[in-house]
Amino acid sequence: AIYSAITGVPVNNRVAMTGELSIHGRVKPVGGVIPKVEAAVHAGVETVFIPAANTYRELLVGRRDIEVVPVSHLHEVLDAALLH
């Protein structure tokens, strides 16, 4: 949202993201990813980005009701979430 506000490039409103960012843009693992993905499904989100370092991501990747994309760096999210 901050990047979008600064650059004026809109964010796709059909994506969701979770994770913590390092000062260098690396996506760090967080807890509660499974309930967050479930909430995204209920909100009508099409794609959700989760930290690649979350070890249980295999439980989420390959779902039929939402696309779950493991990411390790902020640039991966920006490339996919911004509407260029």
GROMACS .gro file of C-alpha atoms in nm:
model
   84
    1ALA     CA    1   0.000   0.000   0.000
    2ILE     CA    2   0.283   0.240   0.083
    3TYR     CA    3   0.462   0.167  -0.244
    4SER     CA    4   0.136   0.216  -0.431
    5ALA     CA    5   0.071   0.549  -0.259
    6ILE     CA    6   0.420   0.677  -0.338
    7THR     CA    7   0.434   0.563  -0.700
    8GLY     CA    8   0.067   0.595  -0.793
    9VAL     CA    9   0.063   0.237  -0.924
   10PRO     CA   10  -0.254   0.063  -0.799
   11VAL     CA   11  -0.250  -0.270  -0.617
   12ASN     CA   12  -0.466  -0.555  -0.744
   13ASN     CA   13  -0.752  -0.577  -0.493
   14ARG     CA   14  -0.787  -0.952  -0.552
   15VAL     CA   15  -0.456  -1.036  -0.376
   16ALA     CA   16  -0.361  -1.069  -0.011
   17MET     CA   17  -0.024  -1.092   0.159
   18THR     CA   18   0.114  -1.203   0.491
   19GLY     CA   19   0.463  -1.211   0.632
   20GLU     CA   20   0.715  -0.983   0.794
   21LEU     CA   21   0.972  -0.784   0.596
   22SER     CA   22   1.336  -0.740   0.682
   23ILE     CA   23   1.502  -0.404   0.621
   24HIS     CA   24   1.646  -0.558   0.301
   25GLY     CA   25   1.308  -0.674   0.168
   26ARG     CA   26   1.332  -1.041   0.262
   27VAL     CA   27   1.000  -1.197   0.359
   28LYS     CA   28   1.031  -1.359   0.701
   29PRO     CA   29   0.802  -1.635   0.832
   30VAL     CA   30   0.506  -1.559   1.057
   31GLY     CA   31   0.252  -1.759   1.251
   32GLY     CA   32  -0.114  -1.809   1.176
   33VAL     CA   33  -0.077  -1.841   0.800
   34ILE     CA   34  -0.340  -2.114   0.761
   35PRO     CA   35  -0.619  -1.909   0.925
   36LYS     CA   36  -0.507  -1.604   0.726
   37VAL     CA   37  -0.538  -1.798   0.400
   38GLU     CA   38  -0.883  -1.922   0.507
   39ALA     CA   39  -0.988  -1.562   0.578
   40ALA     CA   40  -0.862  -1.457   0.234
   41VAL     CA   41  -1.074  -1.730   0.074
   42HIS     CA   42  -1.382  -1.606   0.260
   43ALA     CA   43  -1.305  -1.249   0.151
   44GLY     CA   44  -1.303  -1.351  -0.214
   45VAL     CA   45  -0.930  -1.313  -0.271
   46GLU     CA   46  -0.789  -1.496  -0.575
   47THR     CA   47  -0.416  -1.503  -0.482
   48VAL     CA   48  -0.239  -1.490  -0.147
   49PHE     CA   49   0.136  -1.447  -0.096
   50ILE     CA   50   0.289  -1.628   0.201
   51PRO     CA   51   0.648  -1.650   0.328
   52ALA     CA   52   0.840  -1.927   0.152
   53ALA     CA   53   1.018  -1.994   0.481
   54ASN     CA   54   0.698  -2.114   0.649
   55THR     CA   55   0.766  -2.487   0.666
   56TYR     CA   56   0.401  -2.597   0.641
   57ARG     CA   57   0.341  -2.411   0.313
   58GLU     CA   58   0.304  -2.749   0.139
   59LEU     CA   59  -0.035  -2.776   0.311
   60LEU     CA   60  -0.149  -2.462   0.131
   61VAL     CA   61   0.010  -2.475  -0.213
   62GLY     CA   62  -0.209  -2.652  -0.466
   63ARG     CA   63  -0.544  -2.552  -0.317
   64ARG     CA   64  -0.829  -2.525  -0.566
   65ASP     CA   65  -1.012  -2.233  -0.401
   66ILE     CA   66  -0.720  -1.985  -0.391
   67GLU     CA   67  -0.375  -1.955  -0.546
   68VAL     CA   68  -0.110  -1.964  -0.271
   69VAL     CA   69   0.226  -1.822  -0.378
   70PRO     CA   70   0.531  -1.866  -0.152
   71VAL     CA   71   0.767  -1.567  -0.178
   72SER     CA   72   1.105  -1.488  -0.029
   73HIS     CA   73   1.156  -1.124  -0.131
   74LEU     CA   74   0.940  -0.815  -0.156
   75HIS     CA   75   1.015  -0.769  -0.527
   76GLU     CA   76   0.829  -1.095  -0.600
   77VAL     CA   77   0.517  -0.953  -0.437
   78LEU     CA   78   0.545  -0.614  -0.605
   79ASP     CA   79   0.590  -0.773  -0.949
   80ALA     CA   80   0.272  -0.979  -0.908
   81ALA     CA   81   0.048  -0.753  -0.697
   82LEU     CA   82   0.083  -0.417  -0.873
   83LEU     CA   83  -0.130  -0.333  -1.176
   84HIS     CA   84   0.122  -0.197  -1.426
   0.00000   0.00000   0.00000
